[in-house]
Coordinates of C-alpha atoms in Angstrom, one line a residue:
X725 CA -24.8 -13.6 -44.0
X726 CA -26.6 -10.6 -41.8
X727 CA -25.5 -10.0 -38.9
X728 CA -27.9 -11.3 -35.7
X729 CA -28.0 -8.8 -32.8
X730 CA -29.2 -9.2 -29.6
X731 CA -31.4 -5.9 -28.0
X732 CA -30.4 -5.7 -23.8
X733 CA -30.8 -2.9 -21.5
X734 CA -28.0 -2.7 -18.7
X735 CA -28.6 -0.7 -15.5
X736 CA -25.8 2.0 -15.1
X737 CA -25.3 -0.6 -11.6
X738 CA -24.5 -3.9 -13.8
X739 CA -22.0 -1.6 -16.3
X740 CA -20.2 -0.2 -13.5
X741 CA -19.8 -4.0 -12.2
X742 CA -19.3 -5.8 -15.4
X743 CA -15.9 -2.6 -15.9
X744 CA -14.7 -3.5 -12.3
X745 CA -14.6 -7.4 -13.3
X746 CA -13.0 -6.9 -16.7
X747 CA -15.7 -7.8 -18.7
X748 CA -15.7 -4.4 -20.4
X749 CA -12.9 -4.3 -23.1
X750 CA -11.8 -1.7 -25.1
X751 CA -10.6 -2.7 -28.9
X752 CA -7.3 -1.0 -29.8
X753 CA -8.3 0.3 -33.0
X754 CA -10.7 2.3 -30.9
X755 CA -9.0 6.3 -30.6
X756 CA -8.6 7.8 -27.7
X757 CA -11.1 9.5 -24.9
X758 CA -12.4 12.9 -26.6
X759 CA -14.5 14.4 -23.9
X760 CA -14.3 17.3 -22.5
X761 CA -15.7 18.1 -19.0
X762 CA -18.4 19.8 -20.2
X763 CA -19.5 16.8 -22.3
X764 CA -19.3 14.4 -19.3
X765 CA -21.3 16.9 -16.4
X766 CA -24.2 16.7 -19.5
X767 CA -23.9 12.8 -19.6
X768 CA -24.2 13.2 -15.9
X769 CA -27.3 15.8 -16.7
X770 CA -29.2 13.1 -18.7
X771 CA -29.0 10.6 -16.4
X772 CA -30.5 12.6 -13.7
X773 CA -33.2 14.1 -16.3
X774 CA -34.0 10.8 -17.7
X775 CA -32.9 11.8 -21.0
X776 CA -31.9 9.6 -23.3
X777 CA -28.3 8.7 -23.8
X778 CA -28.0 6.2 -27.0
X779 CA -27.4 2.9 -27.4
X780 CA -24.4 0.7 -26.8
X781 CA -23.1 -1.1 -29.6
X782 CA -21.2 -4.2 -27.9
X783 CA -19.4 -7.3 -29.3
X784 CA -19.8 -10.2 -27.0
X785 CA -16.9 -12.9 -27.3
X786 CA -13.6 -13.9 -25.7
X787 CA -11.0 -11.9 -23.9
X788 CA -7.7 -12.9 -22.7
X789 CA -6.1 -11.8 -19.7
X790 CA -5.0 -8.6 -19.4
X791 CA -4.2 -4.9 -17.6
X792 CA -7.2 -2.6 -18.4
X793 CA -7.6 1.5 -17.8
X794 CA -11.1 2.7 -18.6
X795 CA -10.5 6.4 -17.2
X796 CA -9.1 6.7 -14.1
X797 CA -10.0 2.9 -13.3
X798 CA -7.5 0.7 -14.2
X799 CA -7.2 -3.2 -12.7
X800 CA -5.6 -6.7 -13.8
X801 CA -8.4 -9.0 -15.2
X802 CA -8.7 -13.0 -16.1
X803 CA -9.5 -14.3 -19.4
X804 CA -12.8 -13.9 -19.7
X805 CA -15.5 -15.8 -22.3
X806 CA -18.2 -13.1 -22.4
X807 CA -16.2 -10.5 -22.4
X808 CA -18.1 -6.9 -24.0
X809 CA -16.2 -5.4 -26.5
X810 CA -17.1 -1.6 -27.5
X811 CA -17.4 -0.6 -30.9
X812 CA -20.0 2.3 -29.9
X813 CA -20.1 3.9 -26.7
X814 CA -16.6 4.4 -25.1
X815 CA -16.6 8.1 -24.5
X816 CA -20.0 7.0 -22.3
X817 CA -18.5 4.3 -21.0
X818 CA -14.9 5.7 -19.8
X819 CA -17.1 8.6 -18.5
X820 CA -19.0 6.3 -16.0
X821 CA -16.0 4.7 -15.0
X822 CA -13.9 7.5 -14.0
X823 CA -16.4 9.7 -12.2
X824 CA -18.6 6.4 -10.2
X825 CA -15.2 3.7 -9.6
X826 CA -12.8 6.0 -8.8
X827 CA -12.1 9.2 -6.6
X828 CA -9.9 10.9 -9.2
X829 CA -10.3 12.1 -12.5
X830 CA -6.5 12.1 -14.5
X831 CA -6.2 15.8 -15.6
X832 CA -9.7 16.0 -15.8
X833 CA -12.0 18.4 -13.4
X834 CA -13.9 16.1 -10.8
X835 CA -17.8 16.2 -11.1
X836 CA -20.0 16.4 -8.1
X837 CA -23.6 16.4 -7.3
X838 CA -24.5 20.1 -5.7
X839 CA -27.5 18.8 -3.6
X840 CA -28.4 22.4 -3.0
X841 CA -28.5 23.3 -6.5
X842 CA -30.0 19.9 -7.6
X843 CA -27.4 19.3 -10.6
X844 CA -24.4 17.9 -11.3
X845 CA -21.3 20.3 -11.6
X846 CA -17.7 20.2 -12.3
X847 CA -15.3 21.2 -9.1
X848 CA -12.2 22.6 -8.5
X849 CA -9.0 20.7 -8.9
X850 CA -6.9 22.3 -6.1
X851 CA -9.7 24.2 -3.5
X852 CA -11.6 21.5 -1.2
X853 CA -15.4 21.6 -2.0
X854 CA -18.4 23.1 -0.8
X855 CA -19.5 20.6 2.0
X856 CA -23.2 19.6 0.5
X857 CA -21.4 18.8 -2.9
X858 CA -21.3 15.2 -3.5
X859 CA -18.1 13.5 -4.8
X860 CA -19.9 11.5 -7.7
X861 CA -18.0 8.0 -6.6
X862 CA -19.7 8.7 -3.8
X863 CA -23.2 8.2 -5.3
X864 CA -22.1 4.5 -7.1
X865 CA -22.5 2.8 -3.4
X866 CA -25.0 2.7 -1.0
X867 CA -22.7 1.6 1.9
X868 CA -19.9 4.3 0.8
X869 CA -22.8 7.1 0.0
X870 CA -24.1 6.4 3.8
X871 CA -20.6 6.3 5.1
X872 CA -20.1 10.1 3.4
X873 CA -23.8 11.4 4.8
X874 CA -23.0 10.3 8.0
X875 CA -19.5 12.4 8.2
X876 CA -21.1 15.4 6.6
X877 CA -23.8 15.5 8.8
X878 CA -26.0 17.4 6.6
X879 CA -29.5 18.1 6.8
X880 CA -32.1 15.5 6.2
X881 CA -33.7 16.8 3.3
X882 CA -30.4 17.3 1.3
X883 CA -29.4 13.7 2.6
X884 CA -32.8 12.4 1.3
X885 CA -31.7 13.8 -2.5
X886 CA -28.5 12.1 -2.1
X887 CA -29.9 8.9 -1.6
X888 CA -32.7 9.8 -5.0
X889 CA -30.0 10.9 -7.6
X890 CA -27.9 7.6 -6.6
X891 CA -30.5 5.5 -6.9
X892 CA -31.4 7.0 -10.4
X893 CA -27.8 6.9 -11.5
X894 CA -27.5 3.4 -10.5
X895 CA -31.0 2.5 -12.1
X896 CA -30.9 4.2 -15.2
X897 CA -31.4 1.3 -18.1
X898 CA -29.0 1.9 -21.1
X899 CA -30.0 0.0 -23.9
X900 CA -27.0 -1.7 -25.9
X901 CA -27.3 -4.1 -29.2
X902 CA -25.0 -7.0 -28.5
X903 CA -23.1 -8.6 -31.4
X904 CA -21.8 -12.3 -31.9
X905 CA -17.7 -11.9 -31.9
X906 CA -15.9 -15.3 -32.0
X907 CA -12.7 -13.8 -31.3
X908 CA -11.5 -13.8 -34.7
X909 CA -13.6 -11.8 -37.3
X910 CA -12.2 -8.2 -37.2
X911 CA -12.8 -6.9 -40.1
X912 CA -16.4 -7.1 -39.3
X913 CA -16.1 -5.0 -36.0
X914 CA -14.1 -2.6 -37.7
X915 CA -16.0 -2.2 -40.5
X916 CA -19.0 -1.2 -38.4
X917 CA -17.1 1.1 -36.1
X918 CA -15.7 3.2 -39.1
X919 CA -19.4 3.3 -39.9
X920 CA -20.7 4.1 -36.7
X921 CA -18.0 6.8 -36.6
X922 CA -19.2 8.7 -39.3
X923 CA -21.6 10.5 -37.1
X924 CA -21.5 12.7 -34.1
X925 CA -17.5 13.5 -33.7
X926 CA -15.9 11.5 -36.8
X927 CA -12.6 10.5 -36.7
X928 CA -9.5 12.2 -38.3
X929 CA -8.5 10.4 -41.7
X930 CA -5.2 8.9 -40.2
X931 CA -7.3 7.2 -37.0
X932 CA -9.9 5.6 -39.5
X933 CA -6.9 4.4 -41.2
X934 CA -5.2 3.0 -37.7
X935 CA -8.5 1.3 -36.8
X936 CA -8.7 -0.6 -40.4
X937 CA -5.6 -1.7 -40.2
X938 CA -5.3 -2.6 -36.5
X939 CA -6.7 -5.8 -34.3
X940 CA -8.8 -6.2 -31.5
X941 CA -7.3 -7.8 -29.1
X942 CA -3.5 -6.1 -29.9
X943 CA -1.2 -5.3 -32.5
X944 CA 0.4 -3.0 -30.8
X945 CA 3.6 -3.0 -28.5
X946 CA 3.3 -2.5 -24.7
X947 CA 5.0 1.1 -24.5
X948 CA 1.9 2.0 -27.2
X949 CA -0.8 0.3 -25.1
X950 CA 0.7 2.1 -22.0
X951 CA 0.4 5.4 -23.9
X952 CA -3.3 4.8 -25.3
X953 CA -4.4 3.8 -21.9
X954 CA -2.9 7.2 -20.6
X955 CA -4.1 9.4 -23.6
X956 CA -7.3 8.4 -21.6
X957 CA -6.6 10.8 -18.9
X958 CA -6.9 14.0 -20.5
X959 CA -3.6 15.4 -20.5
X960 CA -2.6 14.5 -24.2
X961 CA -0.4 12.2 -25.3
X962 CA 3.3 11.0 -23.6
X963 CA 5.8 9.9 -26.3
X964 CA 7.5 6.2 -26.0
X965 CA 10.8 7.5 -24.7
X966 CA 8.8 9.0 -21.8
X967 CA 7.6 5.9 -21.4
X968 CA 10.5 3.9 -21.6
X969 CA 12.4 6.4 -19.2
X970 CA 9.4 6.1 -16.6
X971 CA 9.7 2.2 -17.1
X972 CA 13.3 2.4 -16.1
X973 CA 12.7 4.6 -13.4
X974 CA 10.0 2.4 -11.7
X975 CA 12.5 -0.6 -11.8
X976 CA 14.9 1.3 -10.2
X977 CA 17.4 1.3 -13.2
X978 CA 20.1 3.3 -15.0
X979 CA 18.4 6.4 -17.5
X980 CA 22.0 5.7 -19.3
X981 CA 21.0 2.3 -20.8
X982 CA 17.8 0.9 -23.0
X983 CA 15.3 -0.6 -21.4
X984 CA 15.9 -3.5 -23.3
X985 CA 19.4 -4.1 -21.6
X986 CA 18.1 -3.8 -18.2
X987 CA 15.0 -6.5 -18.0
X988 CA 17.6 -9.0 -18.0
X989 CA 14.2 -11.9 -18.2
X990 CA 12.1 -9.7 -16.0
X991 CA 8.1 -10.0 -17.0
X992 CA 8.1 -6.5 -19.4
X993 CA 4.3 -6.8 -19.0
X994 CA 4.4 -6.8 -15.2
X995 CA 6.8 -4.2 -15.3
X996 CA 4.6 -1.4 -17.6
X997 CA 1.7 -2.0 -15.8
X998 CA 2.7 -0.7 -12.9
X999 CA 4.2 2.0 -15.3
X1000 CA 1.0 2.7 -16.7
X1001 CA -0.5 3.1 -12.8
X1002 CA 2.4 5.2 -11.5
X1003 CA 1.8 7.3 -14.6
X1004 CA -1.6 7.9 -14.3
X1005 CA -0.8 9.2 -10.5
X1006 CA 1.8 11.2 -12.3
X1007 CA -0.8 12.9 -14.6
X1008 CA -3.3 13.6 -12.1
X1009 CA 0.0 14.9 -9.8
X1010 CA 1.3 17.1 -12.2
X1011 CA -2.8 18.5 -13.7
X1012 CA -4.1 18.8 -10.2
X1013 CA -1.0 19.4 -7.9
X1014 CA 1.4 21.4 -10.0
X1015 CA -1.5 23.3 -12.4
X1016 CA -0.3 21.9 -15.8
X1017 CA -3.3 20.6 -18.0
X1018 CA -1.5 19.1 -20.7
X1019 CA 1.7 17.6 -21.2
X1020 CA 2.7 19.6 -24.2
X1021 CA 2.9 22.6 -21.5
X1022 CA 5.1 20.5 -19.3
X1023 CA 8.4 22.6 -18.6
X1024 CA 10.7 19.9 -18.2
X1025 CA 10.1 16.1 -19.1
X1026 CA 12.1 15.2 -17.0
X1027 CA 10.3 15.2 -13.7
X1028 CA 7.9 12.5 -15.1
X1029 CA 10.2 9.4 -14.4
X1030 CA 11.3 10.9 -11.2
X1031 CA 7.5 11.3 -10.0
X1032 CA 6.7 8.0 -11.5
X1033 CA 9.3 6.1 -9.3
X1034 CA 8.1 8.0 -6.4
X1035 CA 4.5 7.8 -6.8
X1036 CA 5.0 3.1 -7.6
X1037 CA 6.2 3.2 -4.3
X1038 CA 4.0 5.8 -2.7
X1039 CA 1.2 5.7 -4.8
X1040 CA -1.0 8.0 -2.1
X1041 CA 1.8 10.5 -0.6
X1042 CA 1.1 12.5 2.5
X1043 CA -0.7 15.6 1.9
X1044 CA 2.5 17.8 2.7
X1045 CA 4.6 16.0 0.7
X1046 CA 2.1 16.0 -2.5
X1047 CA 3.1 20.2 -1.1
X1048 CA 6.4 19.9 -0.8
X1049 CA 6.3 18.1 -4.4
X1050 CA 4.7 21.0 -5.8
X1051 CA 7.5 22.9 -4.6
X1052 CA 10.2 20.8 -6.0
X1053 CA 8.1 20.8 -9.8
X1054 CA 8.5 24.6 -9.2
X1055 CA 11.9 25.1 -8.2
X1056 CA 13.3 22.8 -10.4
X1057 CA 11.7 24.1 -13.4
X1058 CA 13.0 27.9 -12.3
X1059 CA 17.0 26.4 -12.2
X1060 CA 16.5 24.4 -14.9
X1061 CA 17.4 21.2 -13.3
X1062 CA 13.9 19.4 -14.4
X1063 CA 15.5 19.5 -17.9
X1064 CA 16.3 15.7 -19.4
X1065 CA 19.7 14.8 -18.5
X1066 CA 20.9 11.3 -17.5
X1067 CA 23.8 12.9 -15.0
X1068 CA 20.7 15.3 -13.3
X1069 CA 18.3 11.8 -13.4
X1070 CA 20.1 9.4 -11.5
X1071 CA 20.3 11.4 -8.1
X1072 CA 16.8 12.1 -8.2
X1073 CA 15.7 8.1 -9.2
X1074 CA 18.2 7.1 -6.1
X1075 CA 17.0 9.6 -4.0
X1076 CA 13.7 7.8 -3.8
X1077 CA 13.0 4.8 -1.7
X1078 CA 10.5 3.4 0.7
X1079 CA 11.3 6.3 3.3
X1080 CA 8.2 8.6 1.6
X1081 CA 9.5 11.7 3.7
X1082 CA 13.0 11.0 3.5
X1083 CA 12.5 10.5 -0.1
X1084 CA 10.7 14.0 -0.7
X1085 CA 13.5 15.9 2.0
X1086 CA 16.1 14.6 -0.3
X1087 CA 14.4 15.4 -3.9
X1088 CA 14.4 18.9 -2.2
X1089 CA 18.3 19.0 -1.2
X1090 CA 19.1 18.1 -4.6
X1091 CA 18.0 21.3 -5.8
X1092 CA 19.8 24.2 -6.2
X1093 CA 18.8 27.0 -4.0
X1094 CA 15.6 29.2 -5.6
X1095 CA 15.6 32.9 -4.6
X1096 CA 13.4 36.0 -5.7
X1097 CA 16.0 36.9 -8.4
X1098 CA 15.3 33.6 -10.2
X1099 CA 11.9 35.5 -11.0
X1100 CA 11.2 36.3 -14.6
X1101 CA 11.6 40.7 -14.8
X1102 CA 9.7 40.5 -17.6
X1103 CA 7.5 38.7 -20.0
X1104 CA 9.1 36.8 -22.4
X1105 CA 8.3 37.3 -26.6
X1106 CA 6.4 34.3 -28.3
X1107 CA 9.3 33.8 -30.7
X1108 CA 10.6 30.5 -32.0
X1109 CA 9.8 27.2 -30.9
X1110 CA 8.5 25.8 -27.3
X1111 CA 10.0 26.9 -24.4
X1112 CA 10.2 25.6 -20.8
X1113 CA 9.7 29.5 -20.0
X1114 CA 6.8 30.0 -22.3
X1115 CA 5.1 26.8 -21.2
X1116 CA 5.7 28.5 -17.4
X1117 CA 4.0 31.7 -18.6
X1118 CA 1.1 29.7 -20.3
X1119 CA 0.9 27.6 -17.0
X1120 CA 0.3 30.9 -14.8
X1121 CA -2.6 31.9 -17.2
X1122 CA -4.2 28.5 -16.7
X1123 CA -3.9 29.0 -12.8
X1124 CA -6.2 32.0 -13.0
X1125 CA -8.8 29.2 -14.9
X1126 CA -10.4 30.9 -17.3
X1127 CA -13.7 31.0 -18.1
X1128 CA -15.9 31.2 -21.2
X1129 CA -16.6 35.0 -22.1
X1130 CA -19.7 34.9 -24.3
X1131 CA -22.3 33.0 -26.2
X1132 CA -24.2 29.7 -24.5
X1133 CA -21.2 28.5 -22.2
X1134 CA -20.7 32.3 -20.8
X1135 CA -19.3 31.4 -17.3
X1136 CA -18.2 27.6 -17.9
X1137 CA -14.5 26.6 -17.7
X1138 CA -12.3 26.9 -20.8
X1139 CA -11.8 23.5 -21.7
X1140 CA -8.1 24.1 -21.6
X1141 CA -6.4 20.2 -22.8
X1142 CA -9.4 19.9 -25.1
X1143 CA -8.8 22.9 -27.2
X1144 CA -4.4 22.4 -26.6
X1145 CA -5.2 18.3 -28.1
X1146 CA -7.0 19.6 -31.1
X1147 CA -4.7 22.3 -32.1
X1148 CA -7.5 25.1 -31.6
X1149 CA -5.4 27.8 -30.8
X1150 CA -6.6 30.7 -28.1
X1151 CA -7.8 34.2 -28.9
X1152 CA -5.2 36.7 -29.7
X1153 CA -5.7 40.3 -29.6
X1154 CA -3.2 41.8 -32.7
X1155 CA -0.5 43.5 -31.5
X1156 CA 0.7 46.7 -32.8
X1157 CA 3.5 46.0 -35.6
X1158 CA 6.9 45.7 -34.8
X1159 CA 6.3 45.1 -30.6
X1160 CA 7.1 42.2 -28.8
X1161 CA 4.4 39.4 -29.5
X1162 CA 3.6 37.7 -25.5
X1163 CA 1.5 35.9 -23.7
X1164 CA -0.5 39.8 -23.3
X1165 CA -1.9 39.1 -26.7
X1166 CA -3.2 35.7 -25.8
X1167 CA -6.6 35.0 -23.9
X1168 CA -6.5 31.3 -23.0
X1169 CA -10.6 31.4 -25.0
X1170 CA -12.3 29.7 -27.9
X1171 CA -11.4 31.1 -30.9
X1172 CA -14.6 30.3 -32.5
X1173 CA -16.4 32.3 -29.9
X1174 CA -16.1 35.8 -30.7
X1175 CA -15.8 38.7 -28.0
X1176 CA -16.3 41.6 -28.3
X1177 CA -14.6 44.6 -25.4
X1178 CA -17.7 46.2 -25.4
X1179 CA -20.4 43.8 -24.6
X1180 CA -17.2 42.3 -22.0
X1181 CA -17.6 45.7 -20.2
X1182 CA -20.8 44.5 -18.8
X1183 CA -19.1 40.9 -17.5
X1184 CA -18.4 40.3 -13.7
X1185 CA -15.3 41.3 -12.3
X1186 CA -14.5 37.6 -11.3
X1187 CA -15.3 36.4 -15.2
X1188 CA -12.7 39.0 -16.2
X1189 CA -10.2 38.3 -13.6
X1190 CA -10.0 34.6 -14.9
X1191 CA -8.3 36.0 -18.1
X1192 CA -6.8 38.7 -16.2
X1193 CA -8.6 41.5 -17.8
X1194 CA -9.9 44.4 -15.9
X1195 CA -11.6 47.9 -16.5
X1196 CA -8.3 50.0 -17.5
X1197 CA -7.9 47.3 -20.0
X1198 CA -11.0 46.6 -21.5
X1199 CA -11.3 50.3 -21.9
X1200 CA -7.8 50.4 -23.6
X1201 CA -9.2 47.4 -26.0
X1202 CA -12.6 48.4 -27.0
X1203 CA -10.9 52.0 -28.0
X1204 CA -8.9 50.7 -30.1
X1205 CA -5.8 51.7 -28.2
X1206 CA -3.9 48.2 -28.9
X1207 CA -0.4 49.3 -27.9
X1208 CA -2.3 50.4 -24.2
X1209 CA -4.0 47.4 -23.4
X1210 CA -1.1 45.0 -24.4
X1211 CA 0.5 47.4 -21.8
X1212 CA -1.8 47.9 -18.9
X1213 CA -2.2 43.6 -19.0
X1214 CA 1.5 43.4 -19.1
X1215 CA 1.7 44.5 -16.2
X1216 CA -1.1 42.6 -14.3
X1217 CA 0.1 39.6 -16.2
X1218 CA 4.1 39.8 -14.8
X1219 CA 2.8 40.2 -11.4
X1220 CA 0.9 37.3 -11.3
X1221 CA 3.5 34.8 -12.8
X1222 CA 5.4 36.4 -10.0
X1223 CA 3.1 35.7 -7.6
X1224 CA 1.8 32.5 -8.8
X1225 CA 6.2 31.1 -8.6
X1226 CA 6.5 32.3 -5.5
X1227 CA 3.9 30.6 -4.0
X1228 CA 4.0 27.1 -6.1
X1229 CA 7.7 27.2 -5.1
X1230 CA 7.1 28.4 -1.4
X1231 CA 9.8 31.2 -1.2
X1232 CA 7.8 32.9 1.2
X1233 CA 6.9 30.2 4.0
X1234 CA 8.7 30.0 7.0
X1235 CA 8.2 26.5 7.1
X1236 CA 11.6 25.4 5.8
X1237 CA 10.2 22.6 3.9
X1238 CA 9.7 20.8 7.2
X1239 CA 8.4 17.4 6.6
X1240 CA 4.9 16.0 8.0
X1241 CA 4.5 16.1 11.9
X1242 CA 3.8 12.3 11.5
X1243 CA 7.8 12.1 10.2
X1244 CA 8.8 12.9 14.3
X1245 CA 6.0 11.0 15.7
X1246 CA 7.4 8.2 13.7
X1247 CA 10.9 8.5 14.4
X1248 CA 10.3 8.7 18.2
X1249 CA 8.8 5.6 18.4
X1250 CA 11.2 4.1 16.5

């Protein structure tokens, strides 16, 4: 019997609601969120242009309750009997939702609207803004968009386009074909997503297996649910024990016993949702704070259950102690006291409680003291497996965020965590035979876009800097002289890890790690 579908145009306005009321559901044989931030500034492009952005493929039918993450938005929904399940459209969709329903982005880069420029662009994680660049969760309301222009005070003009690209955004119709789903037939959802799928970015062999053989509404346990909702975020994918260590944390239990032993009859489900929303603040801590952009380049696992104990009971931290954080990641990591170990976990889970400063003052005691000697002398070689050191030296290249060197996306940001999920691999300038192979080799760049030293020559000093490349080297490079340039950005390279410790760990500041002024004011009028 064919299948009837139904033809509907949504507004952008009525997707965004129909997501914040849980109508929008995400099968679980669907993989994970793909984009990169390129891809989701262009969706934001062709909304503003009026171009064309495809068409939904939606399952109408039943839902039960549930927890739901659609990017950065995540929220506990009813049982719903309309409920719109995608099998076509969820990189769009997830897109929408975490740049218009919430003001952060996991470890993705946040996307504004330059009203000077007239375009959507993607912004710095760690520097504040320019001032006439609108937050893009901003535009999704007209009370919170008038709230922002009023607090800005910019210019008429530019709060005149703020008000137009809003209104487009929320006006733009996207058409969708809607498909009967009683709650029961699969197979025919599945069999027209593997379809669907074998267009645009097709699925590996072993996820086109995993959908076929999976269910809509589950199948899967609630540590893998947490993880797939996560794996949304951009910052790759946490393995189960993480998860099951984070769970433990959050309900303030003992890293030396299973999960299982310590629910005792607790709700599990209540239990990993709020895991799954302290981990989320964890990723977009640790991508956005601390400068890692994937958790494969994560030092130590071991500060994730800390963080996610601390950040399920302060879920938005002072800004000086999201600081003083940053400085416990970095010192840890330099004394090795990040690294997984039940004995070095449990003083750091009891540390925390519902005193946020005390809680962050006492993360910081815990550590051993961090001088200038605990500074790497030297580079370390690329030999043998993963290292919390390597992932450190890898992690100083990524601060300098690299740009694209050539060919149509000359100037845009690497897309670091895209090219680290896929196994890409960076460029890697051939070191003479027999030297040390380190990170001097490696340019954190596409290697399917060539470059060339001498058409780089010609680049902007900035452009270079972001790979830490500069004239000496280039001219090393492009004459051939290997053993010179692997020399020359040695050099630059060591004193920027150097720098780039000492001031993620504050070693310098005079500061002492004092706490937030608001910590006195709220102890004298205790």
């Amino acid at each position: 019997m064919p299948t009837e579908l139904e033809t509907k145009t949504f507004s952008v306005s009525a997707l965004l609601d129909a997501i914040r009321k849980g109508r929008v559901r995400i099968p679980h044989f669907q993989r994970g969120f793909r984009w990169n931030d390129e891809d989701r500034r262009l969706l934001f492009d062709s909304l503003q242009s009026g171009f064309p952005i495809g068409t939904l493929l939606l399952a109408r039918g039943e839902a039960p309750a549930a927890h739901i993450m659609l990017g950065g938005f995540a929220a506990t929904v009813p049982q719903t009997p309309d409920a719109l399940w995608v099998v076509d459209g969820q990189q769009r969709l997830v897109t929408l939702a975490m740049a218009l329903l919430e003001d952060h982005s996991g470890a993705y880069r946040p996307l504004f609207f330059d009203l000077e420029a007239n375009r959507f662009v993607t912004g710095p994680r760690r520097r504040s803004a320019p001032p006439y660049w609108v937050p893009t969760h901003v535009l999704s309301s007209s009370a919170v968009l008038n709230k922002w222009l009023r607090e800005t005070a910019i210019s008429a003009e530019l709060s005149d386009r703020a008000d137009a690209i809003a209104s487009r955004l929320r006006e733009y119709a996207v058409p969708a074909y809607l498909i009967p789903y009683d709650g029961q037939n699969d197979q025919l959802l599945q069999e027209i997503f593997a379809r669907v799928n074998q267009r645009g970015r097709a699925l590996e062999k072993h996820e086109v297996f995993q959908a076929l053989h999976s269910s809509v509404m589950g199948g899967k346990g609630p540590i893998d649910r947490v993880r797939d909702e996560l794996v949304q975020l951009g910052f790759g994918e946490l393995d189960g024990s993480q998860i099951e260590k984070a769970a433990i944390a959050v309900a303030g239990g003992d890293p030396r016993k299973p999960l299982q032993d310590q629910v005792n009859g607790k709700p599990v489900a209540e239990l990993l949702e709020r895991t799954s929303k302290s981990l989320a603040l964890t990723v977009e801590f640790l991508s956005g704070d601390a400068g890692v952009p994937h958790v494969s380049w994560l030092p130590y696992a071991g500060v994730i259950p800390a963080l996610a104990r601390f950040l399920s009971i302060h879920p938005s931290p002072h800004p000086r102690n999201r600081e003083l954080l940053v400085r416990w990641f970095w010192r840890g990591t330099l004394t090795r006291e990040h690294r997984t170990d039940n004995y070095i976990d449990l003083p750091k889970w009891r540390a925390i409680d519902q005193d946020e400063h005390g809680s962050v003052q006492r993360l910081l005691k815990l550590l051993s003291p961090v001088t200038e000697e605990d500074l790497p002398s030297a580079l370390q070689p690329l030999v043998g497996g993963r290292s919390a050191r390597r992932s450190t030296e890898y992690i100083s290249l990524a601060s300098l965020e690299p740009k694209v060197l050539a060919g149509e996306a000359l100037g845009q940001d690497v897309p670091l965590a895209s090219l680290i999920d896929h196994q890409l691999g960076f460029f890697e300038v051939e070191p003479i035979p027999g030297s040390d192979r380190t990170i001097a080799s490696i340019l954190l760049h596409p290697t399917d876009i060539p470059l060339d030293p001498f058409l780089l020559t010609g680049l902007a000093e900035p452009l270079l800097a972001s790979h830490g490349l500069d004239e000496p080297s280039l001219r090393a490079w492009a004459a051939g002289d290997t053993q010179a340039f692997i020399s020359l950005r040695s050099a630059q390279l060591l004193s920027h890890l150097r720098r780039f410790l000492t001031d993620a760990a504050g070693l310098h500041t005079r500061d002492q790690d004092r706490q937030p002024l608001d910590a006195y004011f709220a102890e004298e009028g205790a």
